[in-house]
């Protein structure tokens, strides 16, 4: 059971990192630098969109950057 | 003067050259590397101390980031001394210290001792072999290409670099590799679990700038100076040809002693801090052997 869970976490590593680390990191950056967001978007929404989006892209493409 | 000495050495027989080389190496082996042991614990203590010092305010985050990056750049080599049993051989009184240094030194790099040691031994056995050398994937045509390759090799879908280390542990199928793999997985879970835990506790920037980003920069630096530079262009194999002596514009300290990497490959049990001296004593023998010497 534990092994299966660990395998699953590793398999979806980029998604876990994107939502688990990038999202709160981006949120802290937005709030810390007092960035003005368009259309009244909340900092959390933008953080989830960017961090989660990057994680999803890395999960699908196998790379966090444009080149593999 | 050096050329004359090399010619003299060239007139010696193979056996004489080997005997001379071994006699010089023997003088430098068996010395307790106090410097590396102090380096390990001082470096780790400094990095650990950064966390409360940054979080509670006395040290600004930007300064913590700079120091943490230096800590992580510096954390590999004491473990490397332990990997080669330089601090203490198996079964000796100080063996526990050898293993302790090996285990704790590379924690900031998120590299477990078992994985580091087993893959490094494979590197020594098969240096520059395209399939068998775990570090062969660091080869690149230029310095900038090597830095870029280091980043590419750690992408989730990459099959080289540290990603290759995990595969190698599974392929080896020995009790040591299986144990190393389990500990390696625990390291990964600990590292990412810590980053995520800190981030959701309101310390994402601290986690990013004291560990995550310094780990990437440090790993790039280590792969560049400990692997790419001394083995470039990764084309030849064999005892006297799989690495080189070279002169760096940054000097010996900033390249972490890797200008003398050829001595390490010939005699891995010579402590890091004695390789320059051993090199200069051995230089004419190495020249006679056809070792690649680039300006040193």
mmCIF file of C-alpha atoms in Angstrom:
data_model
loop_
_atom_site.group_PDB
_atom_site.id
_atom_site.type_symbol
_atom_site.label_atom_id
_atom_site.label_comp_id
_atom_site.label_asym_id
_atom_site.label_seq_id
_atom_site.Cartn_x
_atom_site.Cartn_y
_atom_site.Cartn_z
ATOM 1 C CA UNK A 1 0.000 0.000 0.000
ATOM 2 C CA UNK A 2 2.724 2.448 1.051
ATOM 3 C CA UNK A 3 4.897 1.372 -1.896
ATOM 4 C CA UNK A 4 1.995 1.974 -4.291
ATOM 5 C CA UNK A 5 1.406 5.415 -2.793
ATOM 6 C CA UNK A 6 5.103 6.315 -3.135
ATOM 7 C CA UNK A 7 5.128 5.080 -6.742
ATOM 8 C CA UNK A 8 2.064 7.210 -7.462
ATOM 9 C CA UNK A 9 3.657 10.307 -5.919
ATOM 10 C CA UNK A 10 6.819 9.803 -7.995
ATOM 11 C CA UNK A 11 4.801 9.136 -11.152
ATOM 12 C CA UNK A 12 2.993 12.429 -10.725
ATOM 13 C CA UNK A 13 6.034 14.238 -9.313
ATOM 14 C CA UNK A 14 5.807 17.379 -11.501
ATOM 15 C CA UNK A 15 2.111 17.845 -10.689
ATOM 16 C CA UNK A 16 2.757 17.328 -6.972
ATOM 17 C CA UNK A 17 5.623 19.843 -7.107
ATOM 18 C CA UNK A 18 3.621 22.307 -9.164
ATOM 19 C CA UNK A 19 0.620 22.353 -6.818
ATOM 20 C CA UNK A 20 2.555 21.558 -3.645
ATOM 21 C CA UNK A 21 5.439 24.010 -3.965
ATOM 22 C CA UNK A 22 5.082 26.320 -6.940
ATOM 23 C CA UNK A 23 1.553 27.473 -6.033
ATOM 24 C CA UNK A 24 2.367 28.744 -2.507
ATOM 25 C CA UNK A 25 5.701 30.105 -3.766
ATOM 26 C CA UNK A 26 4.035 32.135 -6.519
ATOM 27 C CA UNK A 27 1.353 33.305 -4.068
ATOM 28 C CA UNK A 28 4.059 34.542 -1.672
ATOM 29 C CA UNK A 29 5.817 36.358 -4.526
ATOM 30 C CA UNK A 30 2.598 38.072 -5.651
ATOM 31 C CA UNK A 31 1.740 39.175 -2.126
ATOM 32 C CA UNK A 32 5.354 39.999 -1.161
ATOM 33 C CA UNK A 33 5.918 42.251 -4.189
ATOM 34 C CA UNK A 34 2.389 43.672 -3.895
ATOM 35 C CA UNK A 35 1.719 42.921 -7.564
ATOM 36 C CA UNK A 36 -1.381 44.444 -9.105
ATOM 37 C CA UNK A 37 -3.444 41.683 -10.737
ATOM 38 C CA UNK A 38 -5.771 42.329 -13.698
ATOM 39 C CA UNK A 39 -9.551 41.870 -13.632
ATOM 40 C CA UNK A 40 -9.564 41.739 -9.836
ATOM 41 C CA UNK A 41 -8.126 38.232 -9.857
ATOM 42 C CA UNK A 42 -7.088 36.896 -6.473
ATOM 43 C CA UNK A 43 -3.464 36.030 -5.742
ATOM 44 C CA UNK A 44 -4.395 32.411 -5.039
ATOM 45 C CA UNK A 45 -6.203 32.022 -8.347
ATOM 46 C CA UNK A 46 -3.220 33.359 -10.306
ATOM 47 C CA UNK A 47 -0.835 31.197 -8.260
ATOM 48 C CA UNK A 48 -2.906 28.079 -8.950
ATOM 49 C CA UNK A 49 -3.141 28.921 -12.636
ATOM 50 C CA UNK A 50 0.608 29.502 -13.063
ATOM 51 C CA UNK A 51 1.980 26.904 -10.624
ATOM 52 C CA UNK A 52 -0.559 24.248 -11.513
ATOM 53 C CA UNK A 53 -0.231 25.035 -15.214
ATOM 54 C CA UNK A 54 3.557 24.696 -15.085
ATOM 55 C CA UNK A 55 3.253 21.431 -13.150
ATOM 56 C CA UNK A 56 0.736 20.074 -15.647
ATOM 57 C CA UNK A 57 2.953 21.094 -18.572
ATOM 58 C CA UNK A 58 6.006 19.436 -16.953
ATOM 59 C CA UNK A 59 3.944 16.317 -16.225
ATOM 60 C CA UNK A 60 2.748 15.998 -19.819
ATOM 61 C CA UNK A 61 5.951 17.098 -21.599
ATOM 62 C CA UNK A 62 8.502 15.650 -19.141
ATOM 63 C CA UNK A 63 10.243 18.996 -18.856
ATOM 64 C CA UNK A 64 9.835 22.259 -16.925
ATOM 65 C CA UNK A 65 11.456 24.229 -19.713
ATOM 66 C CA UNK A 66 10.891 24.604 -23.445
ATOM 67 C CA UNK A 67 13.597 22.103 -24.321
ATOM 68 C CA UNK A 68 13.656 18.436 -23.379
ATOM 69 C CA UNK B 1 63.004 21.687 -17.204
ATOM 70 C CA UNK B 2 59.807 19.691 -17.010
ATOM 71 C CA UNK B 3 60.265 18.501 -20.602
ATOM 72 C CA UNK B 4 63.767 17.271 -19.830
ATOM 73 C CA UNK B 5 62.481 15.432 -16.807
ATOM 74 C CA UNK B 6 59.743 13.891 -18.948
ATOM 75 C CA UNK B 7 62.267 12.677 -21.485
ATOM 76 C CA UNK B 8 64.310 11.111 -18.734
ATOM 77 C CA UNK B 9 61.219 9.388 -17.448
ATOM 78 C CA UNK B 10 60.399 8.198 -20.964
ATOM 79 C CA UNK B 11 63.660 6.275 -21.031
ATOM 80 C CA UNK B 12 62.542 4.295 -18.024
ATOM 81 C CA UNK B 13 60.777 0.978 -18.545
ATOM 82 C CA UNK B 14 57.072 0.505 -17.924
ATOM 83 C CA UNK B 15 57.859 -1.243 -14.654
ATOM 84 C CA UNK B 16 60.166 1.575 -13.544
ATOM 85 C CA UNK B 17 57.576 4.236 -14.353
ATOM 86 C CA UNK B 18 54.891 2.341 -12.450
ATOM 87 C CA UNK B 19 57.176 1.800 -9.484
ATOM 88 C CA UNK B 20 58.049 5.515 -9.432
ATOM 89 C CA UNK B 21 54.380 6.487 -9.688
ATOM 90 C CA UNK B 22 53.392 4.121 -6.889
ATOM 91 C CA UNK B 23 56.215 5.245 -4.652
ATOM 92 C CA UNK B 24 55.059 8.880 -4.958
ATOM 93 C CA UNK B 25 51.392 7.905 -4.435
ATOM 94 C CA UNK B 26 52.233 5.827 -1.355
ATOM 95 C CA UNK B 27 53.733 8.887 0.320
ATOM 96 C CA UNK B 28 50.400 10.710 0.012
ATOM 97 C CA UNK B 29 48.005 7.933 1.002
ATOM 98 C CA UNK B 30 47.046 7.022 4.554
ATOM 99 C CA UNK B 31 46.962 10.605 5.831
ATOM 100 C CA UNK B 32 43.912 11.454 7.918
ATOM 101 C CA UNK B 33 42.032 14.205 6.038
ATOM 102 C CA UNK B 34 41.232 16.468 8.994
ATOM 103 C CA UNK B 35 40.488 19.326 6.654
ATOM 104 C CA UNK B 36 37.707 17.429 4.879
ATOM 105 C CA UNK B 37 36.158 16.225 8.153
ATOM 106 C CA UNK B 38 36.051 19.766 9.613
ATOM 107 C CA UNK B 39 34.825 21.054 6.241
ATOM 108 C CA UNK B 40 31.906 18.571 6.303
ATOM 109 C CA UNK B 41 30.596 19.475 9.747
ATOM 110 C CA UNK B 42 31.303 23.220 9.540
ATOM 111 C CA UNK B 43 29.574 23.452 6.170
ATOM 112 C CA UNK B 44 26.538 21.451 7.308
ATOM 113 C CA UNK B 45 26.263 23.388 10.594
ATOM 114 C CA UNK B 46 26.420 26.676 8.680
ATOM 115 C CA UNK B 47 23.654 25.602 6.292
ATOM 116 C CA UNK B 48 21.426 24.307 9.108
ATOM 117 C CA UNK B 49 21.983 27.500 11.123
ATOM 118 C CA UNK B 50 20.783 29.579 8.180
ATOM 119 C CA UNK B 51 17.196 28.359 8.625
ATOM 120 C CA UNK B 52 16.488 29.884 12.069
ATOM 121 C CA UNK B 53 18.742 32.853 11.338
ATOM 122 C CA UNK B 54 16.774 33.722 8.191
ATOM 123 C CA UNK B 55 13.320 32.797 9.472
ATOM 124 C CA UNK B 56 13.694 34.765 12.730
ATOM 125 C CA UNK B 57 15.314 37.719 11.028
ATOM 126 C CA UNK B 58 18.980 38.265 11.938
ATOM 127 C CA UNK B 59 20.176 37.215 8.454
ATOM 128 C CA UNK B 60 18.421 38.698 5.390
ATOM 129 C CA UNK B 61 17.052 36.194 2.900
ATOM 130 C CA UNK B 62 19.281 37.373 0.048
ATOM 131 C CA UNK B 63 22.394 36.781 2.159
ATOM 132 C CA UNK B 64 21.040 33.422 3.294
ATOM 133 C CA UNK B 65 20.568 32.479 -0.351
ATOM 134 C CA UNK B 66 24.186 33.350 -1.209
ATOM 135 C CA UNK B 67 25.568 31.410 1.782
ATOM 136 C CA UNK B 68 23.269 28.400 1.189
ATOM 137 C CA UNK B 69 24.370 28.254 -2.443
ATOM 138 C CA UNK B 70 28.034 28.198 -1.354
ATOM 139 C CA UNK B 71 27.222 25.534 1.271
ATOM 140 C CA UNK B 72 25.641 23.282 -1.313
ATOM 141 C CA UNK B 73 28.460 23.814 -3.818
ATOM 142 C CA UNK B 74 30.870 22.751 -1.085
ATOM 143 C CA UNK B 75 28.954 19.819 0.385
ATOM 144 C CA UNK B 76 29.884 17.044 -2.037
ATOM 145 C CA UNK B 77 33.641 16.668 -1.641
ATOM 146 C CA UNK B 78 33.830 15.544 2.013
ATOM 147 C CA UNK B 79 31.376 12.763 1.101
ATOM 148 C CA UNK B 80 33.607 11.952 -1.852
ATOM 149 C CA UNK B 81 36.521 11.394 0.544
ATOM 150 C CA UNK B 82 34.292 9.012 2.510
ATOM 151 C CA UNK B 83 33.178 7.185 -0.645
ATOM 152 C CA UNK B 84 36.818 6.247 -1.232
ATOM 153 C CA UNK B 85 37.338 5.230 2.435
ATOM 154 C CA UNK B 86 39.977 7.948 2.777
ATOM 155 C CA UNK B 87 38.856 8.982 6.276
ATOM 156 C CA UNK B 88 38.927 5.379 7.564
ATOM 157 C CA UNK B 89 39.029 1.949 5.966
ATOM 158 C CA UNK B 90 36.404 -0.721 6.817
ATOM 159 C CA UNK B 91 37.060 -2.379 10.176
ATOM 160 C CA UNK B 92 39.219 0.426 11.560
ATOM 161 C CA UNK B 93 38.659 2.557 14.659
ATOM 162 C CA UNK B 94 37.447 5.692 12.868
ATOM 163 C CA UNK B 95 35.255 3.910 10.329
ATOM 164 C CA UNK B 96 32.105 5.349 11.931
ATOM 165 C CA UNK B 97 33.426 8.843 11.207
ATOM 166 C CA UNK B 98 34.023 7.934 7.561
ATOM 167 C CA UNK B 99 30.426 6.737 7.232
ATOM 168 C CA UNK B 100 29.008 9.672 9.204
ATOM 169 C CA UNK B 101 30.764 12.185 6.940
ATOM 170 C CA UNK B 102 29.580 10.244 3.897
ATOM 171 C CA UNK B 103 25.972 10.281 5.045
ATOM 172 C CA UNK B 104 25.546 13.805 6.399
ATOM 173 C CA UNK B 105 27.735 15.822 4.046
ATOM 174 C CA UNK B 106 25.476 15.585 0.993
ATOM 175 C CA UNK B 107 22.126 16.073 2.759
ATOM 176 C CA UNK B 108 21.892 19.662 1.403
ATOM 177 C CA UNK B 109 22.474 18.290 -2.100
ATOM 178 C CA UNK B 110 19.635 15.777 -1.629
ATOM 179 C CA UNK B 111 22.010 12.964 -2.621
ATOM 180 C CA UNK B 112 22.175 9.874 -0.439
ATOM 181 C CA UNK B 113 25.564 8.374 0.444
ATOM 182 C CA UNK B 114 24.759 4.885 -0.860
ATOM 183 C CA UNK B 115 23.644 6.116 -4.269
ATOM 184 C CA UNK B 116 26.583 8.536 -4.477
ATOM 185 C CA UNK B 117 29.111 5.849 -3.559
ATOM 186 C CA UNK B 118 27.823 3.065 -5.814
ATOM 187 C CA UNK B 119 27.442 5.299 -8.859
ATOM 188 C CA UNK B 120 30.832 6.900 -8.232
ATOM 189 C CA UNK B 121 32.533 3.507 -8.080
ATOM 190 C CA UNK B 122 30.919 2.675 -11.445
ATOM 191 C CA UNK B 123 32.255 5.961 -12.783
ATOM 192 C CA UNK B 124 35.779 5.008 -11.718
ATOM 193 C CA UNK B 125 35.481 1.521 -13.228
ATOM 194 C CA UNK B 126 34.112 2.727 -16.557
ATOM 195 C CA UNK B 127 35.132 6.394 -16.848
ATOM 196 C CA UNK B 128 34.042 7.894 -20.198
ATOM 197 C CA UNK B 129 32.270 4.706 -21.340
ATOM 198 C CA UNK B 130 29.078 5.901 -23.099
ATOM 199 C CA UNK B 131 26.885 3.151 -21.588
ATOM 200 C CA UNK B 132 28.606 2.154 -18.364
ATOM 201 C CA UNK B 133 29.812 5.460 -16.895
ATOM 202 C CA UNK B 134 26.858 6.969 -14.941
ATOM 203 C CA UNK B 135 28.382 10.439 -15.400
ATOM 204 C CA UNK B 136 28.911 10.167 -19.140
ATOM 205 C CA UNK B 137 25.714 12.159 -19.696
ATOM 206 C CA UNK B 138 27.580 15.264 -18.487
ATOM 207 C CA UNK B 139 29.552 15.375 -21.746
ATOM 208 C CA UNK B 140 28.996 18.464 -23.883
ATOM 209 C CA UNK B 141 30.954 20.272 -26.587
ATOM 210 C CA UNK B 142 31.479 23.516 -24.653
ATOM 211 C CA UNK B 143 31.311 24.969 -21.139
ATOM 212 C CA UNK B 144 27.954 26.688 -21.747
ATOM 213 C CA UNK B 145 26.564 23.559 -23.350
ATOM 214 C CA UNK B 146 27.657 21.601 -20.258
ATOM 215 C CA UNK B 147 25.771 23.983 -17.955
ATOM 216 C CA UNK B 148 22.657 23.729 -20.110
ATOM 217 C CA UNK B 149 22.986 19.932 -20.281
ATOM 218 C CA UNK B 150 23.099 19.791 -16.509
ATOM 219 C CA UNK B 151 19.645 21.465 -16.395
ATOM 220 C CA UNK B 152 18.256 19.273 -19.170
ATOM 221 C CA UNK B 153 19.469 16.099 -17.436
ATOM 222 C CA UNK B 154 17.381 16.856 -14.354
ATOM 223 C CA UNK B 155 14.067 17.389 -16.118
ATOM 224 C CA UNK B 156 11.363 14.894 -15.062
ATOM 225 C CA UNK B 157 11.452 13.002 -18.353
ATOM 226 C CA UNK B 158 15.264 12.864 -18.627
ATOM 227 C CA UNK B 159 16.981 9.503 -18.511
ATOM 228 C CA UNK B 160 20.417 10.912 -17.671
ATOM 229 C CA UNK B 161 22.138 12.647 -14.742
ATOM 230 C CA UNK B 162 20.648 11.957 -11.308
ATOM 231 C CA UNK B 163 17.634 10.299 -12.986
ATOM 232 C CA UNK B 164 20.048 7.707 -14.373
ATOM 233 C CA UNK B 165 21.406 7.053 -10.862
ATOM 234 C CA UNK B 166 18.014 5.697 -9.762
ATOM 235 C CA UNK B 167 17.778 3.421 -12.798
ATOM 236 C CA UNK B 168 21.296 2.150 -12.176
ATOM 237 C CA UNK B 169 20.434 1.223 -8.585
ATOM 238 C CA UNK B 170 17.564 -0.912 -9.910
ATOM 239 C CA UNK B 171 19.731 -2.537 -12.589
ATOM 240 C CA UNK B 172 22.565 -3.459 -10.207
ATOM 241 C CA UNK B 173 20.301 -5.741 -8.137
ATOM 242 C CA UNK B 174 22.716 -6.140 -5.228
ATOM 243 C CA UNK B 175 21.786 -5.858 -1.531
ATOM 244 C CA UNK B 176 23.797 -2.625 -1.397
ATOM 245 C CA UNK B 177 22.037 -1.109 -4.407
ATOM 246 C CA UNK B 178 18.592 -2.118 -3.125
ATOM 247 C CA UNK B 179 19.344 -0.512 0.256
ATOM 248 C CA UNK B 180 20.768 2.571 -1.455
ATOM 249 C CA UNK B 181 17.654 2.850 -3.607
ATOM 250 C CA UNK B 182 15.341 2.750 -0.573
ATOM 251 C CA UNK B 183 17.415 5.389 1.259
ATOM 252 C CA UNK B 184 17.542 7.439 -1.932
ATOM 253 C CA UNK B 185 13.739 7.379 -2.155
ATOM 254 C CA UNK B 186 13.507 8.431 1.512
ATOM 255 C CA UNK B 187 15.810 11.380 0.677
ATOM 256 C CA UNK B 188 13.544 12.435 -2.199
ATOM 257 C CA UNK B 189 10.402 12.190 -0.079
ATOM 258 C CA UNK B 190 12.118 14.090 2.739
ATOM 259 C CA UNK B 191 13.354 16.823 0.402
ATOM 260 C CA UNK B 192 10.114 17.441 -1.449
ATOM 261 C CA UNK B 193 8.012 16.862 1.671
ATOM 262 C CA UNK B 194 10.057 19.498 3.508
ATOM 263 C CA UNK B 195 9.767 22.003 0.637
ATOM 264 C CA UNK B 196 6.005 21.499 0.356
ATOM 265 C CA UNK B 197 5.503 21.571 4.132
ATOM 266 C CA UNK B 198 7.484 24.800 4.457
ATOM 267 C CA UNK B 199 5.700 26.366 1.488
ATOM 268 C CA UNK B 200 2.210 25.732 2.896
ATOM 269 C CA UNK B 201 3.363 26.990 6.298
ATOM 270 C CA UNK B 202 4.140 30.414 4.854
ATOM 271 C CA UNK B 203 7.875 29.889 4.248
ATOM 272 C CA UNK B 204 7.898 29.175 0.522
ATOM 273 C CA UNK B 205 10.478 31.860 -0.275
ATOM 274 C CA UNK B 206 12.771 30.656 2.506
ATOM 275 C CA UNK B 207 12.499 27.051 1.264
ATOM 276 C CA UNK B 208 13.098 28.162 -2.313
ATOM 277 C CA UNK B 209 16.114 30.343 -1.555
ATOM 278 C CA UNK B 210 17.767 28.259 1.163
ATOM 279 C CA UNK B 211 17.401 24.841 -0.465
ATOM 280 C CA UNK B 212 15.568 24.439 -3.778
ATOM 281 C CA UNK B 213 17.364 27.045 -5.919
ATOM 282 C CA UNK B 214 20.778 26.640 -4.196
ATOM 283 C CA UNK B 215 20.487 22.888 -4.792
ATOM 284 C CA UNK B 216 20.035 23.484 -8.520
ATOM 285 C CA UNK B 217 22.908 25.972 -8.714
ATOM 286 C CA UNK B 218 25.168 23.808 -6.536
ATOM 287 C CA UNK B 219 24.465 20.687 -8.555
ATOM 288 C CA UNK B 220 25.248 22.531 -11.782
ATOM 289 C CA UNK B 221 28.537 23.779 -10.339
ATOM 290 C CA UNK B 222 29.465 20.313 -9.048
ATOM 291 C CA UNK B 223 28.631 18.578 -12.312
ATOM 292 C CA UNK B 224 30.549 21.211 -14.237
ATOM 293 C CA UNK B 225 33.777 21.205 -12.222
ATOM 294 C CA UNK B 226 33.812 17.661 -10.886
ATOM 295 C CA UNK B 227 32.683 15.916 -14.042
ATOM 296 C CA UNK B 228 32.605 17.946 -17.256
ATOM 297 C CA UNK B 229 35.806 19.972 -16.892
ATOM 298 C CA UNK B 230 38.198 17.169 -15.857
ATOM 299 C CA UNK B 231 36.756 14.600 -18.282
ATOM 300 C CA UNK B 232 36.149 16.846 -21.269
ATOM 301 C CA UNK B 233 35.837 15.764 -24.112
ATOM 302 C CA UNK B 234 34.839 12.339 -22.669
ATOM 303 C CA UNK B 235 36.324 10.545 -25.681
ATOM 304 C CA UNK B 236 39.178 8.375 -24.407
ATOM 305 C CA UNK B 237 39.155 5.540 -21.904
ATOM 306 C CA UNK B 238 41.940 3.827 -20.018
ATOM 307 C CA UNK B 239 43.995 4.470 -16.891
ATOM 308 C CA UNK B 240 46.060 7.352 -18.256
ATOM 309 C CA UNK B 241 43.569 8.784 -20.727
ATOM 310 C CA UNK B 242 40.086 9.013 -19.161
ATOM 311 C CA UNK B 243 40.765 12.328 -17.409
ATOM 312 C CA UNK B 244 43.297 15.135 -17.544
ATOM 313 C CA UNK B 245 45.293 17.734 -15.676
ATOM 314 C CA UNK B 246 44.225 21.252 -16.634
ATOM 315 C CA UNK B 247 44.693 24.844 -15.586
ATOM 316 C CA UNK B 248 41.606 26.888 -14.800
ATOM 317 C CA UNK B 249 41.427 30.676 -14.790
ATOM 318 C CA UNK B 250 39.537 30.347 -11.500
ATOM 319 C CA UNK B 251 42.461 28.586 -9.819
ATOM 320 C CA UNK B 252 42.570 25.545 -7.583
ATOM 321 C CA UNK B 253 40.184 26.496 -4.754
ATOM 322 C CA UNK B 254 37.301 27.726 -6.922
ATOM 323 C CA UNK B 255 37.549 24.589 -9.053
ATOM 324 C CA UNK B 256 37.624 22.517 -5.851
ATOM 325 C CA UNK B 257 40.979 20.887 -6.598
ATOM 326 C CA UNK B 258 39.768 19.384 -9.868
ATOM 327 C CA UNK B 259 42.741 20.640 -11.890
ATOM 328 C CA UNK B 260 44.548 17.601 -10.472
ATOM 329 C CA UNK B 261 41.719 15.135 -11.123
ATOM 330 C CA UNK B 262 44.050 12.779 -12.986
ATOM 331 C CA UNK B 263 45.829 11.997 -9.713
ATOM 332 C CA UNK B 264 42.497 11.116 -8.124
ATOM 333 C CA UNK B 265 41.613 8.662 -10.889
ATOM 334 C CA UNK B 266 45.029 7.007 -10.733
ATOM 335 C CA UNK B 267 45.098 6.831 -6.929
ATOM 336 C CA UNK B 268 41.611 7.455 -5.512
ATOM 337 C CA UNK B 269 42.786 7.037 -1.918
ATOM 338 C CA UNK B 270 45.012 10.115 -1.990
ATOM 339 C CA UNK B 271 43.130 12.795 0.015
ATOM 340 C CA UNK B 272 41.830 15.720 -2.044
ATOM 341 C CA UNK B 273 44.053 18.246 -0.321
ATOM 342 C CA UNK B 274 47.191 16.245 -1.143
ATOM 343 C CA UNK B 275 46.464 15.758 -4.865
ATOM 344 C CA UNK B 276 48.207 19.009 -5.940
ATOM 345 C CA UNK B 277 51.450 18.013 -4.205
ATOM 346 C CA UNK B 278 51.236 14.445 -5.524
ATOM 347 C CA UNK B 279 50.633 15.824 -9.023
ATOM 348 C CA UNK B 280 53.705 18.031 -9.035
ATOM 349 C CA UNK B 281 55.867 15.169 -7.779
ATOM 350 C CA UNK B 282 54.355 12.803 -10.353
ATOM 351 C CA UNK B 283 54.091 15.206 -13.263
ATOM 352 C CA UNK B 284 57.060 13.998 -15.320
ATOM 353 C CA UNK B 285 55.915 10.361 -14.939
ATOM 354 C CA UNK B 286 52.432 11.351 -16.080
ATOM 355 C CA UNK B 287 53.853 13.225 -19.049
ATOM 356 C CA UNK B 288 55.874 10.161 -20.019
ATOM 357 C CA UNK B 289 52.696 8.102 -19.760
ATOM 358 C CA UNK B 290 50.936 10.338 -22.261
ATOM 359 C CA UNK B 291 48.484 11.872 -19.788
ATOM 360 C CA UNK B 292 46.711 14.915 -21.234
ATOM 361 C CA UNK B 293 48.147 17.974 -19.497
ATOM 362 C CA UNK B 294 46.482 21.241 -20.444
ATOM 363 C CA UNK B 295 48.629 24.090 -19.234
ATOM 364 C CA UNK B 296 49.322 22.833 -15.731
#
